[in-house]
Coordinates of C-alpha atoms in Angstrom, one line a residue:
M20 CA 24.9 -1.7 21.3
K21 CA 23.7 -2.2 17.7
K22 CA 26.5 -4.7 17.1
L23 CA 25.7 -6.5 20.3
I24 CA 22.1 -6.9 19.4
T25 CA 23.0 -8.1 15.9
L26 CA 25.4 -10.7 17.4
L27 CA 22.8 -11.9 19.8
L28 CA 20.2 -12.3 17.0
A29 CA 22.8 -14.2 15.0
L30 CA 23.5 -16.5 17.9
T31 CA 19.8 -17.1 18.5
V32 CA 19.3 -18.1 14.8
A33 CA 22.3 -20.4 14.9
C34 CA 21.1 -22.1 18.1
G35 CA 17.7 -22.5 16.6
A36 CA 19.1 -24.1 13.5
L37 CA 21.2 -26.5 15.5
A38 CA 18.3 -27.4 17.6
G39 CA 16.2 -28.0 14.5
C40 CA 18.9 -30.3 13.1
A41 CA 19.2 -32.2 16.3
F42 CA 15.5 -32.8 16.3
A43 CA 15.5 -33.8 12.7
E44 CA 18.3 -36.3 13.2
E45 CA 16.8 -37.7 16.5
S46 CA 16.9 -41.5 16.2
V47 CA 13.8 -43.6 16.8
E48 CA 13.9 -47.3 17.5
L49 CA 10.5 -48.6 16.2
V50 CA 9.5 -52.0 17.6
V51 CA 7.2 -54.0 15.3
F52 CA 5.5 -57.2 16.3
A53 CA 4.5 -59.2 13.2
A54 CA 3.2 -62.6 12.3
A55 CA 6.0 -65.1 11.5
S56 CA 4.7 -65.4 7.9
M57 CA 5.9 -61.9 7.3
T58 CA 9.6 -62.5 8.1
E59 CA 11.0 -62.5 4.6
T60 CA 9.0 -59.5 3.3
L61 CA 9.4 -57.3 6.3
T62 CA 13.1 -58.0 6.4
E63 CA 13.5 -56.9 2.9
I64 CA 11.3 -53.8 3.6
K65 CA 13.5 -52.9 6.6
A66 CA 16.5 -52.2 4.5
L67 CA 14.6 -50.0 2.1
Y68 CA 12.8 -48.1 4.8
E69 CA 15.8 -47.4 6.9
A70 CA 17.7 -46.2 3.9
E71 CA 14.9 -43.7 3.1
N72 CA 14.5 -42.8 6.8
P73 CA 18.0 -42.6 8.4
G74 CA 16.6 -41.6 11.8
V75 CA 14.5 -44.8 12.1
T76 CA 15.7 -48.2 13.2
L77 CA 13.2 -51.0 12.8
V78 CA 13.3 -53.8 15.4
Y79 CA 11.2 -56.8 14.5
N80 CA 9.7 -59.5 16.7
F81 CA 8.3 -62.4 14.6
D82 CA 6.3 -65.2 16.1
S83 CA 2.8 -66.6 16.1
S84 CA 0.1 -63.9 16.4
G85 CA -1.2 -65.6 19.6
T86 CA 2.3 -65.4 21.2
L87 CA 2.7 -61.8 20.2
K88 CA -0.7 -60.9 21.6
T89 CA 0.3 -62.4 24.9
Q90 CA 3.6 -60.6 25.0
I91 CA 1.9 -57.3 24.3
Q92 CA -0.7 -58.0 27.0
E93 CA 2.1 -58.7 29.5
G94 CA 3.8 -55.4 28.9
A95 CA 6.3 -56.0 26.1
V96 CA 7.5 -52.8 24.3
C97 CA 5.7 -52.7 20.9
D98 CA 4.8 -49.8 18.7
L99 CA 3.1 -51.5 15.8
F100 CA 1.3 -54.9 15.7
I101 CA 0.6 -56.9 12.5
S102 CA -1.4 -60.0 13.1
A103 CA -2.1 -62.9 10.8
G104 CA -5.7 -63.0 12.0
Q105 CA -8.4 -60.7 13.2
K106 CA -8.9 -62.6 16.5
Q107 CA -5.6 -61.7 18.0
M108 CA -6.0 -58.0 17.1
D109 CA -9.6 -58.0 18.4
Q110 CA -8.4 -59.5 21.7
L111 CA -6.4 -56.3 22.2
D112 CA -9.0 -53.9 20.9
I113 CA -11.5 -52.4 23.3
A114 CA -13.7 -51.6 20.3
A115 CA -14.0 -55.3 19.4
D116 CA -16.9 -57.4 20.5
A117 CA -16.7 -58.4 24.1
S118 CA -17.2 -62.1 23.1
V119 CA -13.7 -61.9 21.5
N120 CA -12.0 -59.3 23.7
T121 CA -13.1 -61.2 26.8
E122 CA -10.5 -59.4 29.1
G123 CA -11.5 -55.9 28.2
L124 CA -7.9 -55.1 26.9
D125 CA -7.4 -51.7 25.4
F126 CA -4.1 -51.6 23.5
V127 CA -5.1 -50.8 19.9
D128 CA -5.4 -47.3 18.6
A129 CA -8.6 -47.8 16.6
D130 CA -7.9 -44.7 14.4
T131 CA -4.9 -46.5 12.9
R132 CA -6.2 -50.0 12.6
I133 CA -6.4 -51.2 9.0
D134 CA -6.7 -54.5 7.1
L135 CA -3.3 -54.5 5.5
L136 CA -3.0 -57.7 3.5
E137 CA -4.7 -60.9 2.4
N138 CA -3.0 -64.3 2.3
K139 CA -4.0 -67.8 1.1
V140 CA -4.1 -71.0 3.1
T141 CA -2.4 -73.8 1.1
L142 CA -1.7 -77.5 1.2
V143 CA 2.0 -78.3 0.7
V144 CA 4.0 -81.5 0.3
P145 CA 7.7 -82.5 0.6
E146 CA 9.8 -82.9 -2.5
G147 CA 8.5 -85.7 -4.7
N148 CA 5.1 -85.8 -2.9
P149 CA 5.6 -89.4 -1.6
K150 CA 2.0 -89.9 -0.6
G151 CA 0.6 -88.4 -3.9
I152 CA -1.6 -85.9 -2.1
E153 CA -3.0 -83.5 -4.8
T154 CA -6.0 -81.8 -3.2
F155 CA -7.6 -81.0 0.1
D156 CA -10.3 -83.5 -0.9
A157 CA -7.7 -86.2 -1.2
L158 CA -6.1 -85.2 2.1
A159 CA -9.5 -85.5 3.9
E160 CA -9.9 -89.0 2.5
K161 CA -6.4 -90.1 3.5
L162 CA -6.8 -88.5 7.0
A163 CA -10.0 -90.4 7.6
A164 CA -8.4 -93.6 6.5
G165 CA -5.3 -93.0 8.6
D166 CA -3.0 -93.0 5.6
V167 CA -1.3 -89.7 6.0
F168 CA 0.7 -87.7 8.6
M169 CA -0.1 -84.0 8.5
A170 CA 1.5 -80.9 10.2
M171 CA -0.6 -78.0 11.2
G172 CA -0.4 -75.0 13.5
N173 CA -1.5 -75.0 17.2
S174 CA -5.0 -73.8 18.0
D175 CA -3.7 -70.4 19.2
V176 CA -1.9 -69.8 15.9
P177 CA -4.0 -68.3 13.1
V178 CA -2.8 -70.8 10.5
G179 CA -3.8 -73.5 12.9
Q180 CA -7.3 -72.0 13.4
Y181 CA -7.7 -71.8 9.6
T182 CA -6.7 -75.5 9.4
Q183 CA -9.3 -76.4 12.1
K184 CA -12.0 -74.8 10.0
I185 CA -10.8 -76.9 7.0
L186 CA -11.0 -80.0 9.0
A187 CA -14.5 -79.1 10.2
F188 CA -15.5 -78.3 6.6
Y189 CA -14.8 -82.0 5.8
G190 CA -16.4 -83.2 9.0
L191 CA -13.1 -84.5 10.4
D192 CA -12.6 -84.7 14.2
E193 CA -9.2 -83.1 15.0
T194 CA -8.9 -84.6 18.5
E195 CA -9.6 -88.0 17.2
L196 CA -7.0 -87.6 14.3
A197 CA -4.4 -86.3 16.7
G198 CA -5.1 -89.2 19.1
K199 CA -4.5 -91.6 16.2
G200 CA -1.1 -90.0 15.4
A201 CA -2.3 -88.5 12.1
I202 CA -1.5 -84.9 13.1
T203 CA 1.5 -83.1 14.5
Y204 CA 1.6 -79.5 15.5
G205 CA 3.9 -76.4 15.2
T206 CA 3.9 -73.4 17.4
N207 CA 3.9 -71.1 14.4
V208 CA 3.7 -71.3 10.6
K209 CA 7.5 -71.5 10.2
E210 CA 7.6 -74.7 12.3
V211 CA 5.0 -76.3 10.2
T212 CA 6.9 -75.2 7.1
T213 CA 10.1 -76.7 8.4
Q214 CA 8.5 -80.0 9.1
V215 CA 7.3 -80.2 5.5
S216 CA 10.6 -79.0 4.1
E217 CA 12.5 -81.7 6.1
A218 CA 9.9 -84.4 4.9
S219 CA 9.2 -85.4 8.5
V220 CA 5.5 -85.2 7.6
D221 CA 3.6 -86.2 4.4
C222 CA 2.0 -82.7 4.1
G223 CA 1.2 -79.5 5.9
V224 CA -1.1 -76.6 5.8
I225 CA 0.6 -73.2 5.6
Y226 CA 0.3 -69.8 3.9
C227 CA 1.1 -69.5 0.2
T228 CA 3.7 -66.9 1.2
D229 CA 5.6 -69.3 3.4
A230 CA 5.4 -72.0 0.7
F231 CA 7.0 -69.5 -1.8
S232 CA 9.7 -68.5 0.6
A233 CA 10.6 -72.1 1.4
G234 CA 10.4 -73.3 -2.2
L235 CA 7.7 -75.9 -1.3
T236 CA 5.2 -77.4 -3.8
V237 CA 1.6 -76.1 -3.4
V238 CA -0.9 -78.7 -4.4
D239 CA -4.1 -77.0 -3.5
S240 CA -5.4 -73.7 -2.0
A241 CA -8.3 -73.5 0.5
T242 CA -11.4 -71.5 -0.6
A243 CA -13.1 -68.9 1.4
E244 CA -15.9 -71.4 2.0
M245 CA -13.5 -73.7 3.6
C246 CA -11.8 -71.3 6.0
G247 CA -12.8 -67.7 5.3
Q248 CA -10.6 -64.9 4.2
V249 CA -7.1 -64.7 5.6
I250 CA -6.8 -61.1 6.6
Y251 CA -3.8 -59.5 8.3
P252 CA -4.9 -56.5 10.4
A253 CA -2.3 -53.9 11.6
A254 CA -2.5 -51.1 14.1
V255 CA -0.4 -48.7 16.2
L256 CA -0.6 -49.5 19.9
K257 CA -1.8 -46.9 22.4
T258 CA 1.3 -47.8 24.5
S259 CA 3.7 -46.7 21.7
E260 CA 6.1 -44.0 22.7
H261 CA 6.7 -43.3 18.9
H262 CA 3.1 -43.0 17.7
D263 CA 3.8 -40.7 14.7
A264 CA 6.8 -42.8 13.5
A265 CA 4.8 -46.0 13.8
K266 CA 1.9 -44.5 11.9
A267 CA 4.4 -43.3 9.2
F268 CA 5.8 -46.8 8.8
L269 CA 2.3 -48.3 8.6
D270 CA 1.4 -45.8 5.9
Y271 CA 4.5 -46.8 4.0
L272 CA 3.5 -50.5 4.2
T273 CA 0.3 -49.6 2.3
G274 CA 2.3 -47.9 -0.5
D275 CA 3.4 -49.2 -3.9
E276 CA 7.0 -50.0 -2.9
A277 CA 6.1 -52.2 0.0
M278 CA 3.0 -53.7 -1.7
A279 CA 5.2 -54.8 -4.6
I280 CA 7.4 -56.7 -2.2
F281 CA 4.4 -58.3 -0.5
G282 CA 3.0 -59.2 -3.9
N283 CA 6.2 -61.0 -4.9
V284 CA 5.6 -63.8 -2.4
G285 CA 1.8 -64.0 -2.8
F286 CA 0.3 -61.4 -0.5
S287 CA -2.4 -59.2 -2.0
P288 CA -4.2 -56.0 -0.9
V289 CA -7.5 -56.6 0.9
N290 CA -10.5 -56.3 -1.5

């Protein structure tokens, strides 16, 4: 009987150990919706994070923050959302002002929401800068005179919204300029970047991080007075089935290793 009890105890311990190993090695597919301007940095981070966390697979969906917000609202699977603007995050956050969250959407876990990064809005030109545009001041003059063709983001894209503020700062009428053929649009910042890279426009307004990744020449940067701070909020969603894993990855993004990668392309911590 003593031997039988000993054997049963040994089997119990062995089974427990096996169960613990199975739990530890359980794989998690973490779906991250992130602004298109984070494509290069988050792709680099993916390789590092997965190597350090073999049970986690990161699946990214990059697009304009407005498009991502709509996809989340319509039921797309998403564990972590990183927006290029506060507006799109606020539209999903029940704690946000009702004037922004007009539909009463409740997707954001407010306890996890942080301001992750700051970016800069920049004026970029194609190789050789054929129109000789050196500053936002000069761009405003040329737009008013009808002497330049500029690319910017759509109105539902954060970089487009920042550009709208810059146009308003200079007293320029966007609708009038578009009607005269002085402006063309992109559905996200990558489309605007491509138009400048291919020299299909005379200039474009994009983030400094996209300019760096594309090797474009930055001729000027917008001030906070012109368009405000460019803040990237991030949060785990209430609908996530992997809340702890999503929070762990978000915590990693605030650490030194990830921040060094972000900093290499022009992102900075929020002050």
